[in-house]
């Protein structure tokens, strides 16, 4: 089979066929950047869907953390206000607000999101809706708004997610259809998520030591990022209250930092924890994501609108994919969704500079990374959900905020990024983002191994 490089070279070589008299031929030469591209490609399509602001609340431990007594409307309204104030976008310009949420009662959560918009001063003419694709709901909201903007339904949209796991714990309501037992995949949809983690660990040989080591790295990276102030650009402090469970007394507080990060986590401390989903299992509270309260949003619009308003472009939405997998090992979702989204963006895995992969469990996150052959240094450089927490409906939007701000800090060293997660009941989702502004591939070219230095890695064929 012809290699990708050979295919690109074959296409490029056709440019050197004899030309009609009077036409200027193309010369092939190595440029000073160590790349052969005899062109500049600038991503300036007016209908590109771009993100001009991507913010989140702090993420705090459910039942015990700083946002345990804060409801969804207050979390969201805080972010809505911040996005509008920082960008100067008039609220009536928003064509739609789409919010991902998983555990809040459906109609009630939809009402809470609508109420949040009024708290933020958004007029009644701006519609609001919710979306639920479980753990990918926040990313699905971003994809839905991107699709609507691309379709021309509106020019400016607000997407995000929220979860209040202190007041809305995971639970099954009502009875279970008896026919579930007749369909193995349907029966697997009923498995606790921790059991699916044990299934992944057993099937793919991810042992306890590997999972605990992964968890330690997550906490260490998150602690280092917080100490370096890397989360400040994406976090909006929340003015709220804490209620004394015994007296009911309220204390006003401002929550400004994530409270689940434990930089002192060690293999010894994690090793003392018992498996909670299976006797002699490997999945523990220490190598699983935290149950968390929080919210995140992204303000999106066409590139033309961003330019007209003079707003800096944080990132460009390039592609999205949602896929189905075996519900019994639902954690493998990213290993299937990431290649699909990357291919839809016309890229290869090694074109991606930063990955934000949700750490629902160390077992599945580790498996997905190794299955795809990813450089772990590119994955969750500021820690993941094991350290930061996993507010189900908000996670996709939270990961997007963390990714885009990290890419902005890296400048020309990071062009493409991916957000991905597994999804309960057996799915995976992923989206590809590109850094904002005009992009000149000559400035981000990588050296080509071997004697052949004449083919651009970024060439589109």
Coordinates of C-alpha atoms in Angstrom, one line a residue:
X1 CA 0.0 0.0 0.0
X2 CA 1.3 3.4 -0.9
X3 CA 2.4 5.4 2.1
X4 CA 0.9 8.8 3.0
X5 CA 4.1 10.5 2.2
X6 CA 4.4 8.7 -1.1
X7 CA 0.8 9.7 -2.0
X8 CA 1.5 13.4 -1.2
X9 CA 4.8 13.3 -3.2
X10 CA 3.0 11.8 -6.2
X11 CA 0.4 14.6 -6.1
X12 CA 3.0 17.2 -5.7
X13 CA 5.2 15.8 -8.5
X14 CA 2.4 16.4 -11.0
X15 CA 3.0 20.1 -10.5
X16 CA 6.2 19.8 -12.4
X17 CA 4.8 18.5 -15.6
X18 CA 5.5 20.7 -18.7
X19 CA 3.5 23.9 -18.6
X20 CA 1.8 25.9 -21.3
X21 CA 3.9 28.7 -22.7
X22 CA 3.3 31.9 -20.7
X23 CA 2.4 30.1 -17.5
X24 CA 4.7 30.3 -14.5
X25 CA 5.9 27.0 -13.3
X26 CA 6.2 26.0 -9.6
X27 CA 9.7 25.5 -8.3
X28 CA 10.5 23.0 -5.5
X29 CA 13.0 24.2 -2.9
X30 CA 13.7 23.7 0.8
X31 CA 12.6 26.8 2.7
X32 CA 14.4 28.3 5.7
X33 CA 12.0 26.7 8.1
X34 CA 13.2 23.2 7.1
X35 CA 10.0 22.6 5.2
X36 CA 9.4 22.5 1.5
X37 CA 6.1 24.3 1.3
X38 CA 6.3 26.9 -1.5
X39 CA 3.1 28.5 -0.3
X40 CA 1.5 30.0 2.7
X41 CA -1.9 28.6 3.8
X42 CA -3.9 31.1 5.9
X43 CA -7.1 30.0 7.6
X44 CA -9.2 33.0 7.0
X45 CA -12.5 31.6 5.8
X46 CA -15.2 34.0 6.8
X47 CA -17.6 31.2 7.7
X48 CA -15.2 29.4 10.0
X49 CA -16.8 28.8 13.4
X50 CA -14.6 30.3 16.0
X51 CA -14.5 30.5 19.8
X52 CA -13.8 34.0 21.2
X53 CA -14.2 33.2 24.9
X54 CA -14.0 29.9 26.8
X55 CA -14.5 30.0 30.6
X56 CA -15.4 27.8 33.5
X57 CA -16.1 28.0 37.2
X58 CA -13.8 26.3 39.7
X59 CA -14.4 22.6 40.0
X60 CA -15.2 21.5 43.6
X61 CA -15.9 18.2 45.3
X62 CA -19.6 17.3 45.5
X63 CA -21.1 17.3 49.0
X64 CA -17.9 18.7 50.5
X65 CA -16.6 21.4 48.2
X66 CA -17.0 25.1 47.9
X67 CA -19.9 24.9 45.4
X68 CA -22.0 22.3 47.2
X69 CA -24.7 24.8 48.0
X70 CA -24.7 26.6 44.7
X71 CA -27.4 25.8 42.2
X72 CA -27.1 25.5 38.4
X73 CA -28.7 28.9 37.6
X74 CA -26.1 30.7 39.7
X75 CA -23.2 28.8 38.3
X76 CA -24.3 29.5 34.7
X77 CA -25.3 33.1 35.2
X78 CA -21.8 33.8 36.6
X79 CA -20.3 32.5 33.4
X80 CA -22.8 34.1 31.1
X81 CA -22.1 37.5 32.7
X82 CA -18.3 37.0 32.5
X83 CA -18.4 36.0 28.8
X84 CA -20.5 39.0 27.8
X85 CA -18.4 41.5 29.9
X86 CA -15.1 40.2 28.6
X87 CA -16.1 40.3 25.0
X88 CA -18.4 43.2 24.9
X89 CA -20.9 41.3 22.9
X90 CA -24.4 42.6 23.4
X91 CA -26.7 39.8 24.8
X92 CA -29.4 40.3 22.2
X93 CA -26.9 39.3 19.5
X94 CA -26.9 35.7 20.8
X95 CA -28.9 33.4 18.5
X96 CA -29.2 30.5 20.9
X97 CA -27.9 29.2 24.2
X98 CA -27.2 25.4 24.3
X99 CA -26.3 23.8 27.7
X100 CA -25.3 20.2 28.3
X101 CA -26.5 18.6 31.5
X102 CA -26.8 15.0 32.6
X103 CA -28.3 14.6 36.1
X104 CA -30.6 17.5 36.6
X105 CA -34.2 16.7 36.1
X106 CA -34.8 17.3 32.4
X107 CA -37.5 20.0 32.4
X108 CA -36.3 21.6 35.6
X109 CA -32.7 21.8 34.4
X110 CA -34.0 23.4 31.1
X111 CA -35.9 26.0 33.2
X112 CA -32.8 26.6 35.4
X113 CA -30.7 27.4 32.3
X114 CA -33.4 29.8 31.1
X115 CA -33.5 31.4 34.5
X116 CA -29.7 31.7 34.4
X117 CA -29.9 33.7 31.2
X118 CA -32.3 36.2 32.9
X119 CA -30.0 36.4 35.9
X120 CA -27.2 37.4 33.5
X121 CA -29.2 40.2 31.8
X122 CA -29.9 38.3 28.6
X123 CA -33.2 39.4 27.1
X124 CA -36.2 37.1 26.8
X125 CA -35.8 37.0 23.0
X126 CA -32.8 34.8 23.3
X127 CA -33.8 31.1 23.3
X128 CA -32.2 28.4 25.5
X129 CA -32.2 24.6 25.4
X130 CA -30.4 21.7 27.0
X131 CA -28.7 18.7 25.5
X132 CA -27.8 15.3 27.1
X133 CA -25.3 12.9 25.6
X134 CA -24.1 12.0 29.1
X135 CA -20.5 12.7 29.7
X136 CA -20.0 14.4 26.4
X137 CA -22.9 16.8 26.8
X138 CA -20.8 19.9 27.2
X139 CA -18.9 19.0 24.0
X140 CA -22.1 18.1 22.2
X141 CA -23.5 21.5 23.1
X142 CA -20.4 23.1 21.5
X143 CA -20.8 20.9 18.4
X144 CA -24.5 21.7 18.1
X145 CA -23.9 25.5 18.2
X146 CA -21.0 25.1 15.7
X147 CA -23.3 23.2 13.3
X148 CA -26.1 25.8 13.7
X149 CA -23.7 28.7 13.0
X150 CA -22.2 26.8 10.0
X151 CA -25.8 26.2 8.7
X152 CA -26.5 29.9 8.9
X153 CA -29.2 29.6 11.6
X154 CA -27.5 32.4 13.5
X155 CA -24.1 34.1 13.7
X156 CA -23.4 34.1 17.5
X157 CA -24.1 31.3 19.9
X158 CA -23.4 30.4 23.5
X159 CA -22.6 26.8 24.4
X160 CA -21.6 25.0 27.6
X161 CA -22.5 22.6 30.3
X162 CA -23.3 22.4 34.0
X163 CA -23.6 19.8 36.7
X164 CA -24.6 20.0 40.4
X165 CA -23.7 16.6 41.6
X166 CA -24.1 17.6 45.2
X167 CA -27.8 18.0 44.7
X168 CA -28.3 15.7 41.7
X169 CA -26.5 12.4 42.4
X170 CA -26.3 9.6 39.9
X171 CA -29.4 7.3 40.2
X172 CA -31.9 5.3 38.1
X173 CA -35.4 6.5 38.4
X174 CA -38.4 4.1 38.0
X175 CA -38.4 0.5 37.0
X176 CA -36.2 -1.3 34.4
X177 CA -37.7 -2.8 31.3
X178 CA -37.7 -6.6 31.7
X179 CA -36.7 -7.1 28.0
X180 CA -33.3 -5.6 28.8
X181 CA -32.1 -9.1 29.9
X182 CA -32.9 -10.4 26.4
X183 CA -30.3 -8.1 24.7
X184 CA -26.7 -8.3 26.0
X185 CA -25.8 -4.8 24.9
X186 CA -28.9 -3.4 26.5
X187 CA -28.1 -5.3 29.7
X188 CA -24.6 -3.8 29.6
X189 CA -26.1 -0.3 29.6
X190 CA -27.2 -1.0 33.2
X191 CA -23.6 -1.7 34.4
X192 CA -22.2 0.7 37.0
X193 CA -19.5 2.8 35.4
X194 CA -16.9 1.4 37.8
X195 CA -17.7 -2.1 36.6
X196 CA -17.0 -1.1 33.0
X197 CA -13.7 0.3 34.2
X198 CA -12.9 -3.1 35.7
X199 CA -13.9 -4.7 32.4
X200 CA -11.5 -2.5 30.5
X201 CA -8.7 -3.2 33.0
X202 CA -9.2 -6.9 32.8
X203 CA -9.7 -7.1 29.0
X204 CA -6.7 -5.0 28.1
X205 CA -4.3 -5.8 31.0
X206 CA -4.2 -2.4 32.7
X207 CA -3.1 -3.4 36.2
X208 CA -3.5 -1.6 39.5
X209 CA 0.0 -0.2 39.6
X210 CA -0.4 1.3 36.1
X211 CA -3.7 2.9 37.1
X212 CA -2.3 4.4 40.3
X213 CA 0.7 5.7 38.6
X214 CA -1.5 7.4 36.1
X215 CA -3.6 9.0 38.9
X216 CA -0.5 10.3 40.7
X217 CA 0.7 11.9 37.4
X218 CA -2.7 13.6 37.0
X219 CA -2.6 15.2 40.5
X220 CA 1.1 16.2 40.1
X221 CA 0.4 17.9 36.7
X222 CA -2.7 19.7 38.0
X223 CA -0.9 20.8 41.2
X224 CA 2.0 22.2 39.1
X225 CA -0.5 24.0 36.7
X226 CA -2.3 25.6 39.6
X227 CA 0.9 26.7 41.2
X228 CA 2.0 28.3 37.9
X229 CA -1.3 30.1 37.6
X230 CA -2.3 28.3 34.4
X231 CA -5.9 28.0 35.3
X232 CA -6.5 31.7 36.1
X233 CA -7.3 32.7 32.5
X234 CA -10.1 30.1 32.3
X235 CA -11.6 30.3 35.8
X236 CA -14.3 32.8 36.8
X237 CA -14.6 33.1 40.6
X238 CA -18.1 32.4 42.0
X239 CA -19.6 34.5 44.7
X240 CA -21.8 32.1 46.6
X241 CA -22.7 30.8 50.1
X242 CA -21.9 27.8 52.3
X243 CA -24.6 26.5 54.5
X244 CA -23.9 24.9 57.8
X245 CA -25.6 21.5 57.7
X246 CA -26.4 21.6 61.4
X247 CA -27.5 25.1 62.0
X248 CA -28.5 26.3 58.5
X249 CA -26.3 29.4 59.0
X250 CA -25.1 30.8 55.7
X251 CA -21.6 32.2 55.1
X252 CA -20.8 34.3 52.0
X253 CA -17.7 33.1 50.2
X254 CA -16.0 33.5 46.8
X255 CA -14.8 30.3 45.3
X256 CA -11.9 30.9 43.0
X257 CA -9.9 27.6 42.8
X258 CA -10.4 23.9 42.1
X259 CA -10.5 22.0 45.4
X260 CA -10.0 18.4 44.3
X261 CA -6.3 18.6 43.4
X262 CA -4.0 16.7 45.8
X263 CA -0.4 17.4 44.8
X264 CA 0.8 15.2 47.7
X265 CA -0.8 12.1 46.3
X266 CA 1.6 9.2 46.2
X267 CA 1.7 5.5 45.1
X268 CA 1.6 4.6 48.8
X269 CA -1.5 6.7 49.6
X270 CA -3.3 5.3 46.6
X271 CA -2.2 1.8 47.4
X272 CA -4.0 1.9 50.7
X273 CA -7.4 2.3 49.0
X274 CA -9.5 -0.7 48.4
X275 CA -11.2 -1.6 45.1
X276 CA -14.9 -0.5 45.2
X277 CA -16.5 -2.1 42.3
X278 CA -15.1 -5.7 42.2
X279 CA -13.6 -8.0 44.8
X280 CA -9.8 -8.0 44.2
X281 CA -10.4 -5.4 41.5
X282 CA -8.2 -2.5 40.4
X283 CA -10.5 0.5 40.2
X284 CA -10.5 2.6 43.4
X285 CA -11.7 6.1 44.4
X286 CA -8.1 7.2 43.9
X287 CA -7.7 6.2 40.3
X288 CA -11.2 7.3 39.2
X289 CA -12.6 10.8 38.4
X290 CA -14.0 12.8 41.2
X291 CA -17.7 13.6 41.7
X292 CA -17.9 17.3 41.1
X293 CA -19.9 20.5 40.9
X294 CA -19.1 23.0 38.1
X295 CA -19.9 24.7 34.8
X296 CA -18.2 25.9 31.7
X297 CA -19.2 27.9 28.6
X298 CA -17.9 29.0 25.2
X299 CA -18.9 32.0 23.1
X300 CA -18.9 31.1 19.4
X301 CA -19.5 33.0 16.2
X302 CA -18.3 33.1 12.6
X303 CA -14.8 34.4 11.9
X304 CA -16.3 37.3 9.9
X305 CA -18.3 38.3 13.0
X306 CA -15.3 38.1 15.3
X307 CA -13.2 40.2 12.9
X308 CA -16.0 42.7 12.6
X309 CA -16.1 43.1 16.3
X310 CA -12.3 43.1 16.7
X311 CA -12.4 40.1 19.0
X312 CA -9.3 37.9 19.3
X313 CA -9.9 34.3 18.2
X314 CA -9.1 31.7 20.8
X315 CA -9.8 28.7 18.6
X316 CA -11.4 27.4 15.5
X317 CA -13.9 24.5 15.6
X318 CA -12.7 22.0 13.0
X319 CA -14.6 18.7 13.4
X320 CA -16.6 16.5 15.7
X321 CA -17.4 12.8 15.9
X322 CA -19.6 10.7 18.2
X323 CA -19.3 6.9 17.9
X324 CA -20.8 3.8 19.5
X325 CA -18.8 1.1 21.3
X326 CA -19.6 -2.0 23.5
X327 CA -21.4 -0.6 26.6
X328 CA -19.6 -3.2 28.8
X329 CA -16.3 -1.4 28.0
X330 CA -17.7 2.0 27.4
X331 CA -14.4 3.6 28.5
X332 CA -12.7 2.7 25.2
X333 CA -14.8 5.4 23.4
X334 CA -11.9 7.9 22.9
X335 CA -9.8 5.3 21.2
X336 CA -12.5 5.1 18.5
X337 CA -13.8 8.7 18.5
X338 CA -10.5 10.5 18.3
X339 CA -9.3 8.9 15.0
X340 CA -12.8 9.6 13.5
X341 CA -12.7 13.3 14.4
X342 CA -9.1 13.7 13.4
X343 CA -9.8 12.1 10.0
X344 CA -12.9 14.4 9.5
X345 CA -10.6 17.4 10.0
X346 CA -8.3 16.0 7.3
X347 CA -5.5 15.4 9.7
X348 CA -3.4 12.5 11.2
X349 CA -2.9 11.8 14.9
X350 CA 0.6 13.1 14.8
X351 CA -0.7 16.5 13.6
X352 CA -2.3 17.0 17.0
X353 CA -0.2 18.9 19.5
X354 CA -2.4 18.8 22.7
X355 CA -5.1 16.3 23.8
X356 CA -7.6 16.8 26.5
X357 CA -8.9 13.3 27.2
X358 CA -11.4 13.0 30.1
X359 CA -10.0 10.7 32.8
X360 CA -13.3 9.0 33.8
X361 CA -11.1 6.2 35.1
X362 CA -7.3 5.7 34.8
X363 CA -8.0 2.3 33.2
X364 CA -9.8 3.6 30.2
X365 CA -7.8 6.8 29.8
X366 CA -4.5 4.9 29.9
X367 CA -5.9 2.3 27.5
X368 CA -7.1 4.9 25.0
X369 CA -3.7 6.7 25.1
X370 CA -1.7 3.5 24.5
X371 CA -4.1 2.1 21.9
X372 CA -3.7 5.2 19.8
X373 CA 0.1 5.4 20.4
X374 CA -0.1 8.9 21.7
X375 CA 2.8 10.7 23.3
X376 CA 1.6 11.0 26.9
X377 CA 3.4 14.3 27.2
X378 CA 0.8 15.7 24.8
X379 CA -2.1 14.4 26.9
X380 CA -3.7 16.4 29.7
X381 CA -0.6 18.5 30.4
X382 CA -2.4 20.2 33.2
X383 CA -3.9 17.1 34.8
X384 CA -7.3 15.6 34.2
X385 CA -10.5 14.6 35.8
X386 CA -8.9 12.3 38.4
X387 CA -7.4 15.5 39.9
X388 CA -9.7 18.2 38.7
X389 CA -13.1 16.4 38.8
X390 CA -15.7 15.3 36.3
X391 CA -19.0 17.4 36.5
X392 CA -20.6 15.2 33.9
X393 CA -22.5 17.7 31.7
X394 CA -19.8 20.4 32.0
X395 CA -16.7 18.3 31.3
X396 CA -16.7 18.7 27.5
X397 CA -16.9 22.5 27.8
X398 CA -14.3 22.5 30.7
X399 CA -11.9 20.4 28.7
X400 CA -12.3 22.8 25.7
X401 CA -11.5 25.8 27.9
X402 CA -8.4 24.1 29.3
X403 CA -7.3 23.0 25.9
X404 CA -7.7 26.4 24.2
X405 CA -6.0 28.4 26.9
X406 CA -3.1 25.9 26.9
X407 CA -2.7 26.2 23.1
X408 CA -2.8 29.9 23.3
X409 CA 0.1 29.8 25.9
X410 CA 2.1 27.6 23.6
X411 CA 1.7 30.0 20.6
X412 CA 3.1 28.6 17.4
X413 CA 4.2 25.4 19.1
X414 CA 0.5 24.2 19.2
X415 CA -1.7 24.4 16.2
X416 CA -4.2 21.5 16.6
X417 CA -5.9 20.2 19.7
X418 CA -8.4 17.5 20.5
X419 CA -11.0 17.1 23.3
X420 CA -12.4 13.6 23.9
X421 CA -14.2 11.5 26.4
X422 CA -16.0 8.2 26.9
X423 CA -19.7 8.1 27.3
X424 CA -21.9 6.0 29.6
X425 CA -24.0 3.3 27.7
X426 CA -21.1 2.8 25.3
X427 CA -20.1 5.8 23.2
X428 CA -17.2 8.1 22.6
X429 CA -17.0 11.7 21.4
X430 CA -14.1 13.9 20.1
X431 CA -13.7 17.3 18.6
X432 CA -10.7 19.0 16.8
X433 CA -9.8 22.6 17.4
X434 CA -7.2 24.8 15.7
X435 CA -5.5 27.8 17.2
X436 CA -7.2 31.1 16.2
X437 CA -6.0 33.9 13.9
X438 CA -4.1 33.4 10.7
X439 CA -1.9 30.4 10.5
X440 CA 1.2 30.2 8.4
X441 CA 2.4 26.5 8.2
X442 CA 6.0 27.6 7.6
X443 CA 6.2 28.8 11.2
X444 CA 5.0 25.5 12.6
X445 CA 6.8 23.1 10.3
X446 CA 8.5 20.1 11.8
X447 CA 11.7 18.6 10.5
X448 CA 11.3 15.7 8.2
X449 CA 13.3 12.6 9.1
X450 CA 15.6 11.2 6.5
X451 CA 17.2 12.6 3.3
X452 CA 13.8 13.7 1.8
X453 CA 13.3 17.4 2.8
X454 CA 11.1 18.5 0.0
X455 CA 7.6 17.6 1.0
X456 CA 5.5 19.7 3.4
X457 CA 4.0 17.8 6.3
X458 CA 1.1 20.2 6.1
X459 CA 0.4 19.8 2.4
X460 CA -3.2 19.1 1.6
X461 CA -3.5 16.5 -1.2

